[in-house]
Amino acid sequence: MNLILLGPPGGGKGTQAKRLMDKFGMVQLSTGDMLRAAVASGSEVGLKAKAVMEAGQLVTDEIVIGIIDQRLDNPDTKNGVIFDGFPRTVAQAQALDKILDAKGRKLDRVVEVRVPDQLLIDRVTGRYTCAKCGAGYHDTNQKPKKDGVCDSCGGTEFLRRADDNAETVTKRLSAYHEQTAPLLPYYEGKGLLKVIDGAQDIAKVTEELIALLGK
Ligand code: ADP
Ligand code: AMP
């Protein structure tokens, strides 16, 4: 199954993608993670993307479409992927349709993880991840069982994203409403869209997602 998790920054897409991956053996494709890796490696793509990401704007369609096209050639994607943070513009969605078509694959579901804006600033500014394994946490909503120790790998170092500050989040939310929200009618028109209430607690959202994907 190939699935898009569509939703605002901090909506819980990455959190849910990891939980679905564990359950269904699908691969999470997060363009945000891929771009951050490119920035960290100092590659040409990373150099182009760095300032744009820090400003809370979208990098060019050309860059992210290229990354996804290449990534889908990796055999680990054959059992199904969860697109997380891609597509983010109608041009990216149209390109994805063509890419999947050319590779003889198709999109099965698009799920909007709907969360009101007022919850998102807290979600994003409280977010951090394990430096060793990437497991996601939140200052109040999702703390490790033992303070300062990652539940998944026992790591004791954690990272916060440079763009996870209140000022940049506001810009990222504007980009979401202006450039990404038009994807909702795009996928609704194709009969692929389902909506889930992402304001519920993490386990409940997973439960509803699993029920919805089983249908
Ligand atoms: P996205 O990938 O959509 O940007 P994340 O999955 O990284 O969002 O979630 C943002 C933050 O909110 C994380 O710190 C995560 O622990 C927390 N979070 C995710 N889902 C929920 C939820 N349903 N309720 C409360 N907090 C959540
Ligand atoms: P995310 O990790 O999904 O929150 O993305 C972090 C940042 O990476 C965004 O604010 C954008 O600058 C950039 N980015 C990630 N995915 C895309 C995309 N599909 N299109 C354009 N920019 C993206």
Short mmCIF file of C-alpha atoms and ligand atoms in Angstrom, two decimals:
data_model
loop_
_atom_site.label_atom_id
_atom_site.label_comp_id
_atom_site.label_asym_id
_atom_site.label_seq_id
_atom_site.Cartn_x
_atom_site.Cartn_y
_atom_site.Cartn_z
CA MET A 1 0.00 0.00 0.00
CA ASN A 2 1.21 3.51 -0.85
CA LEU A 3 -0.11 6.15 1.50
CA ILE A 4 0.22 9.91 1.87
CA LEU A 5 -0.08 11.42 5.35
CA LEU A 6 -1.12 14.98 4.68
CA GLY A 7 -1.24 17.58 7.41
CA PRO A 8 0.30 20.68 8.95
CA PRO A 9 3.75 20.91 10.54
CA GLY A 10 3.53 19.27 13.97
CA GLY A 11 0.35 17.45 12.99
CA GLY A 12 1.81 14.09 13.99
CA LYS A 13 2.62 12.71 10.52
CA GLY A 14 6.10 11.49 11.44
CA THR A 15 4.91 10.05 14.76
CA GLN A 16 2.14 8.08 13.05
CA ALA A 17 4.30 7.06 10.07
CA LYS A 18 6.81 5.40 12.43
CA ARG A 19 4.03 3.53 14.23
CA LEU A 20 2.51 2.33 10.93
CA MET A 21 5.94 1.29 9.65
CA ASP A 22 6.42 -0.91 12.69
CA LYS A 23 3.02 -2.50 12.15
CA PHE A 24 2.82 -2.88 8.36
CA GLY A 25 6.45 -2.99 7.24
CA MET A 26 6.01 0.07 5.04
CA VAL A 27 8.83 2.58 4.56
CA GLN A 28 8.50 6.20 5.72
CA LEU A 29 9.62 8.73 3.10
CA SER A 30 9.99 12.09 4.80
CA THR A 31 11.30 14.78 2.46
CA GLY A 32 12.00 16.92 5.55
CA ASP A 33 14.31 14.20 6.96
CA MET A 34 15.97 13.76 3.55
CA LEU A 35 16.55 17.50 3.19
CA ARG A 36 17.96 17.77 6.73
CA ALA A 37 20.36 14.91 5.88
CA ALA A 38 21.37 16.79 2.71
CA VAL A 39 21.97 19.98 4.73
CA ALA A 40 24.05 18.05 7.29
CA SER A 41 26.16 16.45 4.55
CA GLY A 42 26.78 19.80 2.85
CA SER A 43 25.68 18.41 -0.54
CA GLU A 44 24.61 20.67 -3.43
CA VAL A 45 20.93 20.06 -2.59
CA GLY A 46 21.64 20.79 1.07
CA LEU A 47 23.34 24.07 0.25
CA LYS A 48 20.34 25.14 -1.85
CA ALA A 49 17.79 24.08 0.79
CA LYS A 50 19.35 25.29 4.06
CA ALA A 51 18.32 28.97 4.10
CA VAL A 52 14.87 28.25 2.66
CA MET A 53 14.16 25.68 5.39
CA GLU A 54 15.40 28.00 8.12
CA ALA A 55 13.04 30.68 6.80
CA GLY A 56 10.07 28.28 7.02
CA GLN A 57 9.44 28.35 3.28
CA LEU A 58 9.15 25.49 0.81
CA VAL A 59 12.18 24.41 -1.19
CA THR A 60 11.65 24.19 -4.94
CA ASP A 61 9.38 21.52 -6.40
CA GLU A 62 12.24 20.42 -8.65
CA ILE A 63 14.48 19.52 -5.70
CA VAL A 64 11.95 17.46 -3.74
CA ILE A 65 10.51 15.75 -6.83
CA GLY A 66 14.04 14.67 -7.82
CA ILE A 67 14.73 13.31 -4.33
CA ILE A 68 11.49 11.29 -4.24
CA ASP A 69 11.87 9.97 -7.79
CA GLN A 70 15.31 8.62 -6.93
CA ARG A 71 14.31 7.28 -3.51
CA LEU A 72 11.43 5.26 -5.03
CA ASP A 73 13.97 3.28 -7.09
CA ASN A 74 15.30 1.74 -3.88
CA PRO A 75 13.90 -1.82 -3.57
CA ASP A 76 12.96 -1.21 0.08
CA THR A 77 9.99 0.85 -1.18
CA LYS A 78 8.42 -2.06 -3.10
CA ASN A 79 6.20 -3.22 -0.21
CA GLY A 80 4.67 0.20 0.19
CA VAL A 81 5.59 3.67 1.34
CA ILE A 82 4.21 6.32 3.63
CA PHE A 83 4.82 9.76 2.15
CA ASP A 84 5.35 12.19 5.03
CA GLY A 85 5.66 15.86 4.13
CA PHE A 86 5.44 15.18 0.39
CA PRO A 87 3.71 16.29 -1.77
CA ARG A 88 3.30 19.84 -0.48
CA THR A 89 2.15 21.62 -3.66
CA VAL A 90 -0.23 20.68 -6.46
CA ALA A 91 2.76 20.58 -8.86
CA GLN A 92 4.44 18.02 -6.57
CA ALA A 93 1.22 15.95 -6.45
CA GLN A 94 0.96 15.97 -10.24
CA ALA A 95 4.62 14.97 -10.53
CA LEU A 96 4.09 12.14 -8.02
CA ASP A 97 1.20 10.80 -10.11
CA LYS A 98 3.49 10.67 -13.15
CA ILE A 99 6.41 9.14 -11.24
CA LEU A 100 4.27 6.36 -9.74
CA ASP A 101 2.68 5.72 -13.11
CA ALA A 102 6.07 5.40 -14.80
CA LYS A 103 7.19 2.94 -12.13
CA GLY A 104 3.98 0.87 -12.47
CA ARG A 105 2.76 1.78 -8.98
CA LYS A 106 -0.19 3.65 -7.61
CA LEU A 107 -1.39 5.70 -4.70
CA ASP A 108 -3.88 3.84 -2.50
CA ARG A 109 -4.87 6.35 0.17
CA VAL A 110 -4.39 9.94 1.25
CA VAL A 111 -5.14 10.66 4.89
CA GLU A 112 -5.47 14.20 6.17
CA VAL A 113 -4.31 14.37 9.79
CA ARG A 114 -6.39 17.37 10.83
CA VAL A 115 -5.16 19.47 13.76
CA PRO A 116 -6.23 23.03 14.62
CA ASP A 117 -3.50 25.70 14.34
CA GLN A 118 -3.64 26.63 18.03
CA LEU A 119 -2.32 23.16 19.01
CA LEU A 120 0.50 23.18 16.51
CA ILE A 121 2.79 25.85 17.96
CA ASP A 122 3.07 23.86 21.21
CA ARG A 123 3.51 20.58 19.32
CA VAL A 124 6.36 21.97 17.26
CA THR A 125 8.18 24.02 19.91
CA GLY A 126 8.05 21.06 22.34
CA ARG A 127 9.36 18.53 19.82
CA TYR A 128 12.74 16.77 20.14
CA THR A 129 14.28 13.55 18.86
CA CYS A 130 16.86 11.03 19.99
CA ALA A 131 20.22 11.93 18.39
CA LYS A 132 21.11 8.25 18.02
CA CYS A 133 17.96 6.56 16.63
CA GLY A 134 15.67 9.47 15.69
CA ALA A 135 12.79 8.44 17.99
CA GLY A 136 10.43 11.37 18.48
CA TYR A 137 9.44 12.97 21.80
CA HIS A 138 7.65 16.01 23.17
CA ASP A 139 8.31 18.06 26.32
CA THR A 140 4.87 17.31 27.75
CA ASN A 141 2.89 15.08 25.34
CA GLN A 142 5.35 12.25 24.75
CA LYS A 143 8.16 12.05 27.30
CA PRO A 144 10.61 9.15 27.53
CA LYS A 145 9.69 6.70 30.30
CA LYS A 146 12.96 7.49 32.08
CA ASP A 147 13.93 11.16 32.03
CA GLY A 148 16.77 11.85 29.58
CA VAL A 149 16.96 8.27 28.25
CA CYS A 150 15.53 7.22 24.87
CA ASP A 151 12.91 4.44 25.21
CA SER A 152 13.94 2.87 21.90
CA CYS A 153 17.76 2.74 22.05
CA GLY A 154 18.85 3.98 25.49
CA GLY A 155 20.53 7.05 23.93
CA THR A 156 21.00 10.06 26.19
CA GLU A 157 21.53 12.82 23.59
CA PHE A 158 18.60 14.63 22.04
CA LEU A 159 18.19 17.15 19.23
CA ARG A 160 15.85 20.03 18.49
CA ARG A 161 15.32 21.25 14.93
CA ALA A 162 16.59 24.74 14.03
CA ASP A 163 13.22 25.55 12.42
CA ASP A 164 11.12 24.40 15.41
CA ASN A 165 10.75 27.86 16.94
CA ALA A 166 7.54 29.89 17.31
CA GLU A 167 8.45 32.46 14.64
CA THR A 168 9.31 29.93 11.91
CA VAL A 169 6.32 27.73 12.75
CA THR A 170 3.98 30.62 11.96
CA LYS A 171 5.59 30.91 8.52
CA ARG A 172 5.43 27.15 7.97
CA LEU A 173 1.74 27.20 8.89
CA SER A 174 1.11 29.95 6.33
CA ALA A 175 2.93 27.89 3.70
CA TYR A 176 0.73 24.91 4.65
CA HIS A 177 -2.53 26.83 4.29
CA GLU A 178 -1.53 28.60 1.09
CA GLN A 179 0.44 25.96 -0.81
CA THR A 180 -0.41 22.54 0.65
CA ALA A 181 -4.10 22.76 1.63
CA PRO A 182 -5.11 22.87 -2.10
CA LEU A 183 -4.04 19.22 -2.21
CA LEU A 184 -7.10 18.31 -0.18
CA PRO A 185 -9.59 19.03 -2.98
CA TYR A 186 -7.06 17.58 -5.45
CA TYR A 187 -7.16 14.16 -3.74
CA GLU A 188 -10.83 14.44 -2.80
CA GLY A 189 -11.54 14.74 -6.52
CA LYS A 190 -9.67 11.48 -7.12
CA GLY A 191 -11.70 9.72 -4.40
CA LEU A 192 -8.57 8.98 -2.35
CA LEU A 193 -8.99 11.31 0.62
CA LYS A 194 -9.90 10.31 4.19
CA VAL A 195 -9.77 12.60 7.22
CA ILE A 196 -8.65 11.74 10.72
CA ASP A 197 -8.86 13.84 13.89
CA GLY A 198 -5.19 14.41 14.74
CA ALA A 199 -6.00 16.37 17.91
CA GLN A 200 -6.68 13.12 19.77
CA ASP A 201 -3.93 11.40 21.74
CA ILE A 202 -1.23 9.56 19.81
CA ALA A 203 -2.48 6.01 20.45
CA LYS A 204 -6.05 6.91 19.48
CA VAL A 205 -4.91 8.47 16.19
CA THR A 206 -2.93 5.29 15.40
CA GLU A 207 -5.93 3.13 16.24
CA GLU A 208 -8.19 5.12 13.89
CA LEU A 209 -5.58 5.13 11.15
CA ILE A 210 -5.16 1.36 11.31
CA ALA A 211 -8.93 0.87 11.22
CA LEU A 212 -9.19 3.20 8.25
CA LEU A 213 -6.36 1.51 6.31
CA GLY A 214 -7.83 -1.92 6.91
CA LYS A 215 -11.01 -0.93 5.07
P1 ADP B 1 4.90 16.19 11.90
O1 ADP B 1 5.73 15.02 11.42
O2 ADP B 1 3.51 16.19 11.33
O3 ADP B 1 5.60 17.51 11.71
P2 ADP B 1 5.43 15.05 14.53
O4 ADP B 1 4.98 13.64 14.35
O5 ADP B 1 6.91 15.29 14.57
O6 ADP B 1 4.71 16.03 13.48
O7 ADP B 1 4.76 15.59 15.90
C1 ADP B 1 5.08 16.89 16.40
C2 ADP B 1 5.24 16.81 17.92
O8 ADP B 1 3.95 16.58 18.51
C3 ADP B 1 6.15 15.70 18.42
O9 ADP B 1 6.93 16.21 19.49
C4 ADP B 1 5.20 14.58 18.87
O10 ADP B 1 5.73 13.89 19.99
C5 ADP B 1 3.95 15.37 19.26
N1 ADP B 1 2.70 14.67 18.87
C6 ADP B 1 2.48 13.96 17.74
N2 ADP B 1 1.21 13.50 17.70
C7 ADP B 1 0.61 13.96 18.82
C8 ADP B 1 -0.72 13.82 19.37
N3 ADP B 1 -1.67 13.12 18.72
N4 ADP B 1 -0.98 14.42 20.56
C9 ADP B 1 -0.02 15.12 21.20
N5 ADP B 1 1.24 15.29 20.75
C10 ADP B 1 1.57 14.71 19.57
P1 AMP B 2 9.17 18.87 7.62
O1 AMP B 2 10.26 18.01 8.24
O2 AMP B 2 8.21 18.07 6.81
O3 AMP B 2 8.50 19.74 8.65
O4 AMP B 2 9.90 19.85 6.60
C1 AMP B 2 10.87 20.77 7.04
C2 AMP B 2 11.16 21.77 5.94
O5 AMP B 2 11.74 21.09 4.80
C3 AMP B 2 9.94 22.52 5.38
O6 AMP B 2 9.58 23.65 6.15
C4 AMP B 2 10.45 22.88 3.97
O7 AMP B 2 11.36 23.98 4.02
C5 AMP B 2 11.25 21.65 3.58
N1 AMP B 2 10.43 20.63 2.90
C6 AMP B 2 10.16 19.37 3.34
N2 AMP B 2 9.39 18.72 2.46
C7 AMP B 2 9.14 19.57 1.44
C8 AMP B 2 8.38 19.50 0.24
N3 AMP B 2 7.70 18.38 -0.10
N4 AMP B 2 8.36 20.59 -0.57
C9 AMP B 2 9.03 21.71 -0.26
N5 AMP B 2 9.75 21.86 0.87
C10 AMP B 2 9.82 20.80 1.72
#
